[in-house]
Coordinates of N, CA and C in Angstrom, one line a residue:
M20 N 66.6 34.5 -7.6 CA 65.8 33.8 -8.5 C 66.6 32.6 -9.0
F21 N 65.8 31.7 -9.4 CA 66.3 30.5 -10.0 C 66.4 30.6 -11.5
Q22 N 67.6 30.3 -12.0 CA 67.8 30.3 -13.4 C 68.1 28.9 -13.9
R23 N 67.6 28.6 -15.1 CA 67.8 27.3 -15.6 C 68.9 27.5 -16.7
T24 N 69.6 26.4 -16.7 CA 70.7 26.5 -17.8 C 70.3 25.5 -18.9
F25 N 71.0 25.5 -19.9 CA 70.8 24.7 -21.0 C 70.9 23.2 -20.6
S26 N 71.9 22.9 -19.8 CA 72.2 21.6 -19.3 C 71.0 21.0 -18.5
D27 N 70.2 21.9 -17.8 CA 69.1 21.5 -17.0 C 68.1 20.8 -18.0
F28 N 67.8 21.4 -19.1 CA 66.9 20.9 -20.1 C 67.3 19.7 -20.8
N29 N 68.6 19.6 -20.9 CA 69.2 18.6 -21.8 C 69.6 17.3 -21.0
G30 N 69.8 17.5 -19.7 CA 70.3 16.4 -18.9 C 69.2 15.7 -18.1
T31 N 69.7 15.3 -16.9 CA 68.8 14.5 -16.0 C 67.6 15.3 -15.5
A32 N 67.7 16.6 -15.5 CA 66.5 17.3 -15.0 C 65.3 17.1 -16.0
M33 N 65.7 17.1 -17.3 CA 64.7 17.0 -18.3 C 64.1 15.5 -18.3
N34 N 65.0 14.5 -18.2 CA 64.5 13.2 -18.1 C 63.6 13.0 -16.9
S35 N 63.9 13.6 -15.8 CA 63.0 13.3 -14.6 C 61.7 14.1 -14.8
L36 N 61.7 15.3 -15.5 CA 60.4 15.9 -15.7 C 59.5 15.1 -16.7
I37 N 60.1 14.5 -17.6 CA 59.3 13.7 -18.6 C 58.9 12.4 -17.8
K38 N 59.7 11.8 -17.1 CA 59.3 10.7 -16.3 C 58.1 11.0 -15.4
N39 N 58.3 12.1 -14.7 CA 57.2 12.5 -13.8 C 55.9 12.8 -14.5
R40 N 56.0 13.4 -15.7 CA 54.8 13.7 -16.5 C 54.1 12.4 -17.0
I41 N 54.9 11.4 -17.4 CA 54.4 10.2 -17.9 C 53.7 9.4 -16.7
T42 N 54.4 9.5 -15.6 CA 53.9 8.8 -14.3 C 52.5 9.4 -13.9
M43 N 52.4 10.8 -14.0 CA 51.2 11.5 -13.7 C 50.1 11.1 -14.7
M44 N 50.4 11.0 -16.0 CA 49.4 10.6 -17.0 C 48.8 9.2 -16.7
Y45 N 49.7 8.3 -16.3 CA 49.2 6.9 -16.0 C 48.3 7.0 -14.7
K46 N 48.8 7.7 -13.7 CA 48.0 7.8 -12.5 C 46.6 8.4 -12.7
I47 N 46.5 9.3 -13.6 CA 45.2 9.9 -13.9 C 44.4 9.0 -14.6
K48 N 44.9 8.2 -15.6 CA 44.2 7.2 -16.3 C 43.6 6.1 -15.4
K49 N 44.5 5.7 -14.4 CA 44.1 4.7 -13.5 C 42.9 5.2 -12.7
R50 N 43.0 6.4 -12.2 CA 41.8 6.9 -11.4 C 40.6 7.0 -12.3
N51 N 40.7 7.5 -13.5 CA 39.5 7.5 -14.4 C 39.0 6.1 -14.7
G52 N 39.9 5.1 -14.7 CA 39.4 3.8 -14.9 C 38.4 3.3 -13.8
W53 N 38.7 3.7 -12.6 CA 37.9 3.3 -11.5 C 36.5 4.0 -11.6
K54 N 36.6 5.3 -12.1 CA 35.3 6.0 -12.3 C 34.5 5.3 -13.3
Y55 N 35.1 4.9 -14.4 CA 34.4 4.2 -15.5 C 33.8 2.9 -15.0
L56 N 34.6 2.2 -14.2 CA 34.2 0.8 -13.6 C 33.0 1.1 -12.7
F57 N 33.1 2.1 -11.9 CA 31.9 2.4 -10.9 C 30.7 2.8 -11.8
A58 N 30.9 3.6 -12.7 CA 29.8 4.0 -13.6 C 29.1 2.8 -14.3
S59 N 30.0 1.9 -14.8 CA 29.5 0.7 -15.5 C 28.7 -0.2 -14.5
F60 N 29.2 -0.2 -13.3 CA 28.5 -1.1 -12.2 C 27.1 -0.4 -11.9
V61 N 27.1 0.9 -11.8 CA 25.8 1.5 -11.5 C 24.8 1.3 -12.7
F62 N 25.3 1.4 -13.9 CA 24.5 1.2 -15.1 C 23.9 -0.2 -15.1
I63 N 24.8 -1.2 -14.8 CA 24.3 -2.6 -14.8 C 23.3 -2.8 -13.7
L64 N 23.4 -2.2 -12.5 CA 22.4 -2.3 -11.5 C 21.1 -1.7 -11.9
L65 N 21.1 -0.5 -12.5 CA 19.9 0.1 -13.0 C 19.2 -0.8 -14.1
M66 N 20.0 -1.4 -14.9 CA 19.4 -2.3 -15.9 C 18.6 -3.5 -15.3
F67 N 19.3 -4.1 -14.3 CA 18.6 -5.2 -13.5 C 17.4 -4.7 -12.8
Y68 N 17.4 -3.6 -12.2 CA 16.3 -3.0 -11.6 C 15.1 -2.8 -12.6
S69 N 15.5 -2.2 -13.7 CA 14.5 -2.0 -14.8 C 13.9 -3.3 -15.3
C70 N 14.7 -4.3 -15.5 CA 14.2 -5.6 -15.9 C 13.2 -6.3 -14.9
S71 N 13.6 -6.1 -13.6 CA 12.8 -6.7 -12.6 C 11.6 -5.9 -12.4
K72 N 11.6 -4.6 -12.6 CA 10.4 -3.8 -12.6 C 9.4 -4.2 -13.7
N73 N 10.0 -4.4 -14.9 CA 9.1 -4.9 -16.0 C 8.5 -6.2 -15.7
Q74 N 9.2 -7.2 -15.0 CA 8.7 -8.4 -14.7 C 7.5 -8.3 -13.6
D75 N 7.7 -7.3 -12.7 CA 6.7 -7.1 -11.7 C 5.5 -6.5 -12.3
D76 N 5.7 -5.6 -13.3 CA 4.6 -5.0 -14.0 C 3.8 -6.1 -14.8
N77 N 4.5 -7.0 -15.4 CA 3.9 -8.1 -16.2 C 3.1 -9.0 -15.2
K78 N 3.7 -9.3 -14.1 CA 3.1 -10.1 -13.0 C 1.8 -9.4 -12.5
S79 N 1.9 -8.1 -12.3 CA 0.7 -7.4 -11.8 C -0.5 -7.4 -12.9
I80 N -0.1 -7.3 -14.1 CA -1.0 -7.4 -15.2 C -1.8 -8.8 -15.2
Q81 N -0.9 -9.8 -15.0 CA -1.4 -11.2 -14.9 C -2.3 -11.4 -13.7
D82 N -2.0 -10.7 -12.6 CA -2.8 -10.9 -11.4 C -3.8 -9.7 -11.2
Q83 N -4.2 -9.1 -12.3 CA -5.1 -8.0 -12.2 C -6.4 -8.5 -11.7
I84 N -7.1 -7.7 -10.9 CA -8.4 -8.1 -10.3 C -9.5 -7.3 -11.1
Y85 N -10.4 -8.1 -11.7 CA -11.5 -7.4 -12.5 C -12.7 -7.2 -11.7
Q86 N -13.5 -6.2 -12.0 CA -14.7 -6.0 -11.4 C -15.9 -6.5 -12.3
V87 N -15.8 -6.3 -13.6 CA -16.7 -6.8 -14.5 C -16.0 -7.6 -15.7
V88 N -16.5 -8.8 -16.0 CA -15.9 -9.6 -17.0 C -17.0 -10.2 -18.0
E89 N -16.5 -10.8 -19.0 CA -17.5 -11.4 -20.0 C -18.3 -12.5 -19.3
E90 N -17.6 -13.4 -18.5 CA -18.3 -14.4 -17.8 C -17.9 -14.3 -16.3
M91 N -18.9 -13.9 -15.5 CA -18.7 -13.8 -14.0 C -18.4 -15.2 -13.4
P92 N -17.7 -15.2 -12.3 CA -17.5 -16.5 -11.7 C -18.8 -17.1 -11.2
R93 N -18.8 -18.5 -11.1 CA -20.1 -19.1 -10.7 C -19.7 -20.1 -9.6
F94 N -20.7 -20.2 -8.7 CA -20.6 -21.2 -7.6 C -20.7 -22.6 -8.3
P95 N -20.0 -23.6 -7.9 CA -20.0 -24.9 -8.5 C -21.3 -25.7 -8.5
G96 N -21.4 -26.6 -9.4 CA -22.5 -27.6 -9.3 C -23.6 -27.4 -10.3
C97 N -23.4 -26.5 -11.2 CA -24.5 -26.2 -12.2 C -23.9 -26.4 -13.7
E98 N -22.9 -27.1 -13.9 CA -22.3 -27.2 -15.2 C -23.1 -28.0 -16.2
N99 N -24.0 -28.8 -15.7 CA -24.9 -29.6 -16.6 C -26.1 -28.8 -17.1
E100 N -26.3 -27.7 -16.6 CA -27.4 -26.8 -17.1 C -27.2 -26.4 -18.6
A101 N -28.2 -26.3 -19.3 CA -28.2 -26.1 -20.8 C -27.7 -24.8 -21.3
T102 N -28.3 -23.7 -20.7 CA -27.9 -22.3 -21.2 C -27.0 -21.6 -20.1
K103 N -26.5 -20.5 -20.6 CA -25.7 -19.7 -19.7 C -26.6 -19.2 -18.6
E104 N -27.8 -18.7 -18.9 CA -28.7 -18.1 -18.0 C -29.1 -19.2 -16.9
D105 N -29.4 -20.4 -17.4 CA -29.7 -21.5 -16.4 C -28.6 -21.8 -15.5
K106 N -27.3 -21.7 -16.0 CA -26.2 -21.9 -15.2 C -26.1 -20.9 -14.1
E107 N -26.3 -19.6 -14.5 CA -26.2 -18.5 -13.6 C -27.3 -18.5 -12.5
M108 N -28.5 -18.9 -12.9 CA -29.6 -19.0 -11.9 C -29.4 -20.2 -11.0
C109 N -29.0 -21.2 -11.4 CA -28.7 -22.5 -10.6 C -27.5 -22.1 -9.7
S110 N -26.5 -21.4 -10.2 CA -25.4 -21.1 -9.4 C -25.7 -20.2 -8.3
Q111 N -26.6 -19.2 -8.5 CA -27.0 -18.2 -7.5 C -27.8 -19.0 -6.4
Q112 N -28.7 -19.9 -6.8 CA -29.5 -20.7 -5.9 C -28.6 -21.6 -5.0
K113 N -27.6 -22.2 -5.6 CA -26.7 -23.1 -4.8 C -25.8 -22.3 -3.9
L114 N -25.5 -21.1 -4.3 CA -24.7 -20.3 -3.4 C -25.5 -19.8 -2.2
M115 N -26.7 -19.5 -2.4 CA -27.6 -19.1 -1.2 C -27.8 -20.3 -0.3
E116 N -28.0 -21.5 -0.9 CA -28.2 -22.7 -0.1 C -27.0 -23.0 0.7
Y117 N -25.8 -22.8 0.1 CA -24.5 -23.1 0.8 C -24.4 -22.1 2.0
I118 N -24.6 -20.8 1.7 CA -24.4 -19.8 2.7 C -25.4 -20.1 3.9
Y119 N -26.6 -20.2 3.6 CA -27.6 -20.4 4.7 C -27.5 -21.7 5.4
S120 N -26.9 -22.7 4.8 CA -26.8 -24.0 5.5 C -25.5 -24.0 6.3
N121 N -24.5 -23.1 6.0 CA -23.3 -23.1 6.8 C -23.1 -21.9 7.7
L122 N -24.0 -20.9 7.6 CA -23.9 -19.8 8.4 C -24.4 -20.0 9.8
K123 N -23.6 -19.6 10.7 CA -24.0 -19.7 12.2 C -24.2 -18.3 12.7
Y124 N -25.5 -18.2 13.1 CA -26.0 -16.9 13.7 C -25.3 -16.8 15.0
P125 N -24.5 -15.7 15.3 CA -23.8 -15.5 16.6 C -24.7 -15.4 17.7
E126 N -24.4 -16.1 18.9 CA -25.2 -16.1 20.1 C -25.4 -14.6 20.6
E127 N -24.4 -13.8 20.5 CA -24.6 -12.4 21.0 C -25.6 -11.6 20.2
A128 N -25.7 -11.9 18.9 CA -26.6 -11.2 18.0 C -28.1 -11.7 18.4
I129 N -28.2 -13.0 18.6 CA -29.5 -13.6 19.0 C -30.0 -13.0 20.3
R130 N -29.0 -13.0 21.3 CA -29.3 -12.5 22.6 C -29.8 -11.0 22.5
D131 N -29.1 -10.2 21.7 CA -29.5 -8.7 21.6 C -30.5 -8.5 20.5
S132 N -31.1 -9.5 19.9 CA -32.1 -9.4 18.9 C -31.5 -8.5 17.7
I133 N -30.3 -8.8 17.3 CA -29.7 -8.0 16.2 C -29.8 -8.8 14.9
D134 N -30.3 -8.2 13.9 CA -30.3 -8.7 12.5 C -29.9 -7.6 11.6
G135 N -29.7 -7.9 10.3 CA -29.2 -7.0 9.4 C -28.5 -7.6 8.3
K136 N -27.9 -6.7 7.4 CA -27.2 -7.1 6.2 C -25.7 -6.9 6.3
V137 N -24.9 -7.9 6.1 CA -23.5 -7.8 6.0 C -23.2 -7.8 4.5
L138 N -22.4 -6.8 4.2 CA -21.9 -6.7 2.8 C -20.4 -7.1 2.8
I139 N -20.1 -8.2 2.0 CA -18.8 -8.9 2.1 C -18.2 -8.9 0.7
Q140 N -17.0 -8.7 0.6 CA -16.2 -8.7 -0.7 C -15.2 -9.8 -0.6
F141 N -15.0 -10.4 -1.8 CA -13.9 -11.4 -1.9 C -13.5 -11.6 -3.3
I142 N -12.4 -12.2 -3.5 CA -11.8 -12.4 -4.8 C -12.0 -13.9 -5.2
V143 N -12.6 -14.1 -6.4 CA -12.6 -15.5 -6.9 C -11.4 -15.6 -7.9
T144 N -10.4 -16.3 -7.5 CA -9.2 -16.3 -8.3 C -9.4 -17.1 -9.6
K145 N -8.4 -17.0 -10.5 CA -8.5 -17.7 -11.8 C -8.4 -19.2 -11.6
D146 N -8.1 -19.6 -10.4 CA -8.1 -21.1 -10.0 C -9.3 -21.5 -9.4
G147 N -10.2 -20.6 -9.1 CA -11.5 -20.9 -8.5 C -11.4 -20.9 -6.9
N148 N -10.4 -20.4 -6.4 CA -10.2 -20.2 -4.9 C -10.8 -18.9 -4.5
I149 N -11.1 -18.8 -3.2 CA -11.6 -17.5 -2.5 C -10.4 -16.9 -1.8
T150 N -10.1 -15.7 -2.1 CA -9.1 -14.9 -1.3 C -9.6 -13.5 -0.9
D151 N -8.8 -12.9 -0.1 CA -9.0 -11.5 0.2 C -10.4 -11.2 0.7
V152 N -10.9 -11.9 1.7 CA -12.3 -11.7 2.1 C -12.3 -10.5 3.0
K153 N -13.2 -9.5 2.7 CA -13.3 -8.3 3.5 C -14.7 -7.9 3.8
I154 N -14.9 -7.5 5.0 CA -16.3 -7.0 5.4 C -16.4 -5.6 5.1
L155 N -17.3 -5.2 4.2 CA -17.5 -3.8 3.8 C -18.6 -3.2 4.7
D156 N -19.6 -3.9 5.1 CA -20.6 -3.2 5.9 C -21.0 -4.3 7.0
D157 N -21.1 -4.0 8.3 CA -21.3 -4.9 9.3 C -22.2 -4.2 10.4
P158 N -23.4 -4.9 10.6 CA -24.3 -4.3 11.7 C -23.8 -4.6 13.1
G159 N -22.7 -5.4 13.2 CA -22.2 -5.7 14.5 C -22.6 -7.0 15.2
N160 N -22.2 -7.2 16.5 CA -22.5 -8.3 17.3 C -22.1 -9.6 16.7
G161 N -21.0 -9.6 15.9 CA -20.5 -10.8 15.3 C -21.0 -11.3 14.0
L162 N -22.0 -10.5 13.4 CA -22.6 -10.9 12.2 C -21.6 -10.9 11.0
G163 N -20.8 -9.9 11.0 CA -19.7 -9.8 9.9 C -18.7 -10.9 10.0
K164 N -18.3 -11.3 11.2 CA -17.3 -12.3 11.4 C -18.0 -13.7 11.0
A165 N -19.2 -13.9 11.3 CA -19.9 -15.1 10.9 C -20.0 -15.3 9.4
A166 N -20.4 -14.1 8.7 CA -20.4 -14.2 7.2 C -19.0 -14.4 6.7
E167 N -18.0 -13.8 7.2 CA -16.6 -13.9 6.7 C -16.2 -15.4 6.8
Q168 N -16.4 -16.0 7.9 CA -16.1 -17.4 8.1 C -16.8 -18.4 7.1
T169 N -18.0 -18.0 6.9 CA -18.8 -18.8 5.9 C -18.2 -18.7 4.5
I170 N -17.9 -17.5 4.1 CA -17.3 -17.3 2.8 C -15.9 -18.0 2.7
E171 N -15.1 -17.9 3.7 CA -13.8 -18.5 3.7 C -13.9 -20.0 3.7
S172 N -15.0 -20.6 4.2 CA -15.1 -22.0 4.3 C -15.3 -22.6 2.9
M173 N -15.6 -21.8 1.9 CA -15.8 -22.3 0.5 C -14.5 -22.9 0.0
N174 N -13.4 -22.6 0.5 CA -12.1 -23.1 0.1 C -12.0 -24.6 0.5
K175 N -12.8 -25.0 1.4 CA -12.7 -26.4 1.9 C -13.7 -27.3 1.0
M176 N -14.5 -26.7 0.2 CA -15.4 -27.5 -0.6 C -14.7 -28.5 -1.6
S177 N -15.3 -29.6 -2.0 CA -14.7 -30.5 -2.8 C -14.6 -29.9 -4.2
E178 N -15.5 -29.0 -4.6 CA -15.5 -28.4 -5.9 C -15.1 -26.9 -5.8
K179 N -14.3 -26.4 -6.7 CA -14.0 -25.0 -6.6 C -15.0 -24.2 -7.5
W180 N -15.0 -22.9 -7.2 CA -15.8 -22.0 -8.1 C -15.4 -22.1 -9.5
V181 N -16.3 -21.9 -10.5 CA -15.9 -21.7 -11.8 C -15.4 -20.3 -12.0
P182 N -14.1 -20.1 -12.4 CA -13.6 -18.8 -12.5 C -14.2 -18.0 -13.5
G183 N -14.1 -16.7 -13.3 CA -14.5 -15.7 -14.3 C -13.6 -15.7 -15.5
K184 N -14.2 -15.3 -16.7 CA -13.4 -15.3 -17.9 C -13.4 -13.9 -18.5
H185 N -12.3 -13.5 -19.1 CA -12.2 -12.3 -19.8 C -11.2 -12.5 -21.1
D186 N -11.7 -12.2 -22.2 CA -10.9 -12.4 -23.4 C -10.6 -13.9 -23.5
G187 N -11.5 -14.8 -23.1 CA -11.2 -16.2 -23.2 C -10.3 -16.8 -22.2
K188 N -9.8 -16.0 -21.2 CA -8.9 -16.5 -20.2 C -9.5 -16.4 -18.8
N189 N -9.1 -17.3 -17.9 CA -9.6 -17.3 -16.6 C -8.8 -16.1 -15.9
V190 N -9.6 -15.3 -15.1 CA -9.0 -14.1 -14.5 C -9.5 -14.0 -13.1
N191 N -8.9 -13.2 -12.2 CA -9.3 -13.0 -10.9 C -10.4 -11.9 -10.9
V192 N -11.5 -12.2 -10.2 CA -12.7 -11.3 -10.2 C -13.1 -10.9 -8.8
S193 N -13.3 -9.7 -8.5 CA -13.9 -9.2 -7.3 C -15.4 -9.5 -7.2
F194 N -15.8 -10.0 -6.1 CA -17.2 -10.3 -6.0 C -17.7 -9.7 -4.7
V195 N -18.9 -9.0 -4.7 CA -19.5 -8.4 -3.5 C -20.8 -9.1 -3.3
L196 N -21.0 -9.6 -2.1 CA -22.2 -10.4 -1.8 C -22.9 -9.8 -0.5
P197 N -24.2 -9.6 -0.5 CA -24.9 -9.3 0.7 C -25.3 -10.6 1.4
V198 N -25.1 -10.7 2.7 CA -25.5 -11.8 3.5 C -26.5 -11.2 4.6
I199 N -27.7 -11.7 4.5 CA -28.8 -11.1 5.3 C -29.1 -12.0 6.5
F200 N -29.0 -11.4 7.6 CA -29.3 -12.1 8.9 C -30.7 -11.7 9.4
K201 N -31.6 -12.6 9.6 CA -32.9 -12.2 10.0 C -33.4 -13.2 11.1
L202 N -33.8 -12.7 12.2 CA -34.3 -13.5 13.3 C -35.7 -13.9 13.0
Q203 N -36.1 -15.2 13.3 CA -37.5 -15.6 13.1 C -38.3 -15.2 14.3
D204 N -39.5 -14.8 14.1 CA -40.4 -14.4 15.3 C -40.8 -15.6 16.1

């Protein structure tokens, strides 16, 4: 067995034990420092992610698409009408005139004597533009595509749609419109 003498504790052996212990304490602190640094880095990343998520949430609230609003979007050209009801009636009339003067009946539908109703959905943005045009119901033979192209052509008009309003602000509004194709006898 190994026996220690008093001189071992009092001399160089004791100094080297203390030095070793102090060295070990510093090494441990150094390693823990890296752990704290890494944890701080992860915390900062999480904070940035949380902030960007909040900004995305605020953006999605601003870009919310409404189905029903206080003032629905209107086709342009009726702003001189006196009442709200007159503006809406005029707008509907001008919209139908635009559609049926710009709509091209597909040759294949004429050839196959196909007529019917295309149900089309689009967004009138808070800027008065038309986006996200989707065909909801299509009797076929190119009728849906013809209606879609006519709706998309509204972005080329000199005047934009009058945007919908909610709480006094322009908002994005979903609009569903039936487009009826009917062959003449």
